[in-house]
Short mmCIF file of N, CA and C in Angstrom, two decimals:
data_model
loop_
_atom_site.label_atom_id
_atom_site.label_comp_id
_atom_site.label_asym_id
_atom_site.label_seq_id
_atom_site.Cartn_x
_atom_site.Cartn_y
_atom_site.Cartn_z
N UNK A 1 121.99 86.97 103.53
CA UNK A 1 120.77 87.73 103.37
C UNK A 1 119.55 86.82 103.32
N UNK A 2 119.68 85.67 102.66
CA UNK A 2 118.54 84.76 102.56
C UNK A 2 118.16 84.22 103.94
N UNK A 3 119.16 83.96 104.79
CA UNK A 3 118.85 83.47 106.13
C UNK A 3 118.12 84.53 106.96
N UNK A 4 118.46 85.80 106.74
CA UNK A 4 117.80 86.87 107.45
C UNK A 4 116.31 86.92 107.08
N UNK A 5 116.02 86.82 105.77
CA UNK A 5 114.63 86.83 105.32
C UNK A 5 113.88 85.60 105.84
N UNK A 6 114.54 84.45 105.84
CA UNK A 6 113.91 83.24 106.35
C UNK A 6 113.59 83.38 107.83
N UNK A 7 114.50 83.95 108.60
CA UNK A 7 114.26 84.16 110.03
C UNK A 7 113.11 85.14 110.25
N UNK A 8 113.07 86.18 109.45
CA UNK A 8 111.99 87.15 109.54
C UNK A 8 110.65 86.49 109.23
N UNK A 9 110.62 85.68 108.19
CA UNK A 9 109.40 84.97 107.82
C UNK A 9 108.95 84.01 108.90
N UNK A 10 109.88 83.27 109.48
CA UNK A 10 109.53 82.33 110.54
C UNK A 10 109.02 83.07 111.78
N UNK A 11 109.61 84.20 112.09
CA UNK A 11 109.14 84.99 113.24
C UNK A 11 107.74 85.54 112.98
N UNK A 12 107.50 85.98 111.74
CA UNK A 12 106.17 86.50 111.40
C UNK A 12 105.11 85.42 111.54
N UNK A 13 105.39 84.22 111.02
CA UNK A 13 104.39 83.14 111.08
C UNK A 13 104.23 82.62 112.51
N UNK A 14 105.27 82.67 113.32
CA UNK A 14 105.14 82.29 114.73
C UNK A 14 104.23 83.28 115.46
N UNK A 15 104.38 84.57 115.17
CA UNK A 15 103.50 85.57 115.77
C UNK A 15 102.07 85.38 115.27
N UNK A 16 101.93 85.06 114.00
CA UNK A 16 100.60 84.81 113.44
C UNK A 16 99.92 83.64 114.13
N UNK A 17 100.64 82.56 114.36
CA UNK A 17 100.08 81.40 115.07
C UNK A 17 99.69 81.77 116.49
N UNK A 18 100.53 82.56 117.16
CA UNK A 18 100.25 82.96 118.54
C UNK A 18 98.99 83.83 118.63
N UNK A 19 98.72 84.60 117.58
CA UNK A 19 97.54 85.47 117.57
C UNK A 19 96.31 84.78 116.98
N UNK A 20 96.42 83.50 116.68
CA UNK A 20 95.26 82.75 116.18
C UNK A 20 95.13 82.75 114.68
N UNK A 21 96.21 82.90 113.97
CA UNK A 21 96.17 82.97 112.51
C UNK A 21 95.90 81.65 111.82
N UNK A 22 95.86 80.54 112.55
CA UNK A 22 95.61 79.25 111.90
C UNK A 22 94.19 78.77 112.17
N UNK A 23 93.32 79.66 112.61
CA UNK A 23 91.90 79.32 112.77
C UNK A 23 91.19 79.47 111.43
N UNK A 24 90.07 78.78 111.29
CA UNK A 24 89.28 78.89 110.08
C UNK A 24 88.78 80.33 109.92
N UNK A 25 88.77 80.85 108.70
CA UNK A 25 88.28 82.22 108.51
C UNK A 25 86.77 82.31 108.70
N UNK A 26 86.33 83.45 109.17
CA UNK A 26 84.90 83.69 109.34
C UNK A 26 84.28 84.01 107.98
N UNK A 27 82.97 84.11 107.97
CA UNK A 27 82.27 84.40 106.72
C UNK A 27 82.69 85.77 106.17
N UNK A 28 82.83 86.76 107.04
CA UNK A 28 83.26 88.09 106.59
C UNK A 28 84.69 88.07 106.06
N UNK A 29 85.57 87.31 106.70
CA UNK A 29 86.95 87.22 106.22
C UNK A 29 87.01 86.57 104.84
N UNK A 30 86.17 85.58 104.61
CA UNK A 30 86.12 84.96 103.27
C UNK A 30 85.65 85.97 102.23
N UNK A 31 84.61 86.75 102.57
CA UNK A 31 84.10 87.75 101.64
C UNK A 31 85.16 88.81 101.35
N UNK A 32 85.82 89.29 102.40
CA UNK A 32 86.84 90.34 102.22
C UNK A 32 88.00 89.83 101.38
N UNK A 33 88.39 88.58 101.56
CA UNK A 33 89.49 88.02 100.79
C UNK A 33 89.11 87.87 99.31
N UNK A 34 87.85 87.59 99.05
CA UNK A 34 87.40 87.44 97.67
C UNK A 34 87.20 88.79 96.99
N UNK A 35 86.90 89.83 97.75
CA UNK A 35 86.58 91.14 97.19
C UNK A 35 87.36 92.25 97.90
N UNK A 36 88.69 92.31 97.76
CA UNK A 36 89.45 93.33 98.50
C UNK A 36 89.14 94.77 98.07
N UNK A 37 88.81 94.98 96.80
CA UNK A 37 88.51 96.34 96.34
C UNK A 37 87.17 96.80 96.91
N UNK A 38 86.18 95.91 96.91
CA UNK A 38 84.89 96.26 97.50
C UNK A 38 85.03 96.51 99.00
N UNK A 39 85.87 95.72 99.66
CA UNK A 39 86.09 95.93 101.10
C UNK A 39 86.71 97.30 101.35
N UNK A 40 87.68 97.69 100.52
CA UNK A 40 88.30 99.00 100.66
C UNK A 40 87.32 100.13 100.40
N UNK A 41 86.51 99.99 99.36
CA UNK A 41 85.52 101.03 99.04
C UNK A 41 84.43 101.11 100.09
N UNK A 42 84.04 99.95 100.63
CA UNK A 42 82.98 99.99 101.64
C UNK A 42 83.45 100.62 102.94
N UNK A 43 84.74 100.71 103.15
CA UNK A 43 85.25 101.41 104.32
C UNK A 43 85.62 102.85 104.00
N UNK A 44 86.01 103.13 102.76
CA UNK A 44 86.40 104.49 102.39
C UNK A 44 85.19 105.42 102.34
N UNK A 45 84.08 104.93 101.83
CA UNK A 45 82.89 105.76 101.67
C UNK A 45 82.37 106.33 102.99
N UNK A 46 82.21 105.52 104.05
CA UNK A 46 81.75 106.12 105.31
C UNK A 46 82.73 107.14 105.89
N UNK A 47 84.03 106.91 105.71
CA UNK A 47 85.00 107.88 106.22
C UNK A 47 84.89 109.20 105.48
N UNK A 48 84.72 109.15 104.16
CA UNK A 48 84.56 110.39 103.39
C UNK A 48 83.30 111.13 103.85
N UNK A 49 82.20 110.40 103.95
CA UNK A 49 80.95 111.04 104.38
C UNK A 49 81.06 111.60 105.79
N UNK A 50 81.71 110.87 106.68
CA UNK A 50 81.88 111.34 108.06
C UNK A 50 82.66 112.65 108.11
N UNK A 51 83.75 112.73 107.36
CA UNK A 51 84.55 113.95 107.40
C UNK A 51 83.87 115.11 106.66
N UNK A 52 83.03 114.79 105.68
CA UNK A 52 82.27 115.87 105.04
C UNK A 52 81.21 116.42 105.99
N UNK A 53 80.61 115.56 106.79
CA UNK A 53 79.62 116.03 107.77
C UNK A 53 80.30 116.85 108.86
N UNK A 54 81.51 116.47 109.24
CA UNK A 54 82.22 117.20 110.30
C UNK A 54 82.75 118.55 109.86
N UNK A 55 82.93 118.75 108.55
CA UNK A 55 83.48 120.03 108.10
C UNK A 55 82.49 121.14 108.42
N UNK A 56 82.97 122.28 108.92
CA UNK A 56 82.07 123.34 109.39
C UNK A 56 81.19 123.92 108.29
N UNK A 57 81.74 124.24 107.15
CA UNK A 57 80.95 124.85 106.08
C UNK A 57 80.64 123.86 104.97
N UNK A 58 81.59 123.00 104.68
CA UNK A 58 81.42 122.05 103.60
C UNK A 58 81.69 122.63 102.23
N UNK A 59 81.90 123.95 102.18
CA UNK A 59 82.13 124.61 100.91
C UNK A 59 83.61 124.83 100.62
N UNK A 60 84.42 124.66 101.63
CA UNK A 60 85.85 124.88 101.45
C UNK A 60 86.45 123.71 100.64
N UNK A 61 87.25 124.01 99.64
CA UNK A 61 87.86 122.92 98.86
C UNK A 61 88.85 122.10 99.69
N UNK A 62 89.44 122.72 100.72
CA UNK A 62 90.38 121.98 101.56
C UNK A 62 89.65 120.90 102.35
N UNK A 63 88.42 121.20 102.79
CA UNK A 63 87.64 120.21 103.54
C UNK A 63 87.30 119.01 102.66
N UNK A 64 86.90 119.29 101.44
CA UNK A 64 86.57 118.21 100.51
C UNK A 64 87.82 117.39 100.19
N UNK A 65 88.94 118.08 99.95
CA UNK A 65 90.18 117.38 99.64
C UNK A 65 90.64 116.52 100.81
N UNK A 66 90.56 117.04 102.02
CA UNK A 66 90.95 116.27 103.20
C UNK A 66 90.07 115.04 103.36
N UNK A 67 88.77 115.20 103.18
CA UNK A 67 87.84 114.07 103.33
C UNK A 67 88.13 113.00 102.30
N UNK A 68 88.34 113.39 101.07
CA UNK A 68 88.60 112.41 100.01
C UNK A 68 89.94 111.73 100.21
N UNK A 69 90.97 112.48 100.56
CA UNK A 69 92.29 111.87 100.77
C UNK A 69 92.29 110.93 101.96
N UNK A 70 91.65 111.31 103.06
CA UNK A 70 91.61 110.43 104.22
C UNK A 70 90.79 109.19 103.91
N UNK A 71 89.69 109.34 103.19
CA UNK A 71 88.91 108.18 102.77
C UNK A 71 89.71 107.27 101.86
N UNK A 72 90.50 107.85 100.97
CA UNK A 72 91.35 107.05 100.07
C UNK A 72 92.39 106.28 100.86
N UNK A 73 93.00 106.92 101.84
CA UNK A 73 94.00 106.25 102.67
C UNK A 73 93.37 105.09 103.43
N UNK A 74 92.20 105.33 104.02
CA UNK A 74 91.52 104.26 104.76
C UNK A 74 91.10 103.13 103.84
N UNK A 75 90.67 103.45 102.63
CA UNK A 75 90.30 102.43 101.67
C UNK A 75 91.48 101.58 101.26
N UNK A 76 92.63 102.20 101.06
CA UNK A 76 93.84 101.46 100.71
C UNK A 76 94.27 100.56 101.87
N UNK A 77 94.21 101.07 103.09
CA UNK A 77 94.59 100.27 104.25
C UNK A 77 93.69 99.04 104.37
N UNK A 78 92.38 99.23 104.27
CA UNK A 78 91.47 98.10 104.39
C UNK A 78 91.57 97.17 103.19
N UNK A 79 91.81 97.70 102.01
CA UNK A 79 92.00 96.86 100.83
C UNK A 79 93.24 95.99 100.95
N UNK A 80 94.33 96.56 101.44
CA UNK A 80 95.56 95.78 101.64
C UNK A 80 95.39 94.74 102.74
N UNK A 81 94.62 95.08 103.77
CA UNK A 81 94.33 94.11 104.82
C UNK A 81 93.53 92.94 104.25
N UNK A 82 92.57 93.22 103.39
CA UNK A 82 91.79 92.16 102.76
C UNK A 82 92.67 91.31 101.84
N UNK A 83 93.60 91.95 101.14
CA UNK A 83 94.51 91.19 100.27
C UNK A 83 95.43 90.29 101.11
N UNK A 84 95.87 90.78 102.26
CA UNK A 84 96.70 89.94 103.12
C UNK A 84 95.89 88.78 103.70
N UNK A 85 94.61 88.99 103.92
CA UNK A 85 93.74 87.90 104.37
C UNK A 85 93.63 86.83 103.29
N UNK A 86 93.62 87.25 102.04
CA UNK A 86 93.61 86.28 100.93
C UNK A 86 94.87 85.43 100.96
N UNK A 87 96.01 86.05 101.21
CA UNK A 87 97.26 85.30 101.30
C UNK A 87 97.25 84.34 102.49
N UNK A 88 96.67 84.77 103.61
CA UNK A 88 96.58 83.90 104.78
C UNK A 88 95.71 82.69 104.48
N UNK A 89 94.60 82.91 103.80
CA UNK A 89 93.73 81.79 103.47
C UNK A 89 94.38 80.85 102.48
N UNK A 90 95.14 81.37 101.56
CA UNK A 90 95.88 80.52 100.61
C UNK A 90 96.90 79.66 101.37
N UNK A 91 97.53 80.24 102.38
CA UNK A 91 98.50 79.48 103.18
C UNK A 91 97.80 78.40 103.99
N UNK A 92 96.63 78.68 104.54
CA UNK A 92 95.89 77.68 105.29
C UNK A 92 95.50 76.50 104.41
N UNK A 93 95.13 76.78 103.15
CA UNK A 93 94.82 75.69 102.20
C UNK A 93 96.08 74.87 101.92
N UNK A 94 97.19 75.55 101.70
CA UNK A 94 98.43 74.86 101.36
C UNK A 94 98.90 73.96 102.51
N UNK A 95 98.71 74.42 103.76
CA UNK A 95 99.12 73.63 104.92
C UNK A 95 98.13 72.52 105.25
N UNK A 96 96.96 72.53 104.62
CA UNK A 96 95.96 71.52 104.88
C UNK A 96 95.13 71.77 106.13
N UNK A 97 95.18 72.96 106.67
CA UNK A 97 94.43 73.31 107.87
C UNK A 97 92.97 73.60 107.53
N UNK A 98 92.75 74.13 106.32
CA UNK A 98 91.42 74.54 105.91
C UNK A 98 91.20 74.07 104.48
N UNK A 99 90.00 73.59 104.17
CA UNK A 99 89.75 73.04 102.85
C UNK A 99 89.22 74.07 101.85
N UNK A 100 89.01 75.30 102.25
CA UNK A 100 88.59 76.35 101.35
C UNK A 100 87.09 76.51 101.24
N UNK A 101 86.34 75.80 102.04
CA UNK A 101 84.87 75.91 101.95
C UNK A 101 84.33 77.02 102.81
#
């Protein structure tokens, strides 16, 4: 079982290298890695507002619930993406590719 996980990890990092995962992070990537909750909220809010504007009446509780739930899902997705960026940057520091500045 341990060899299976090791092979999976090696395949993941090989794919990451092929997609440019060992490049220095941009300024936005550094900010998102430092503030994953703010990154999630900053993406959830526009989605909630967008779906509230699209709702025909805006008075239906189902429309409000759908907008909030979809915004929450998008916020969690972007927050987890920002957290994974933090892990990527930690790995770059550990490998000596990036000095953290």
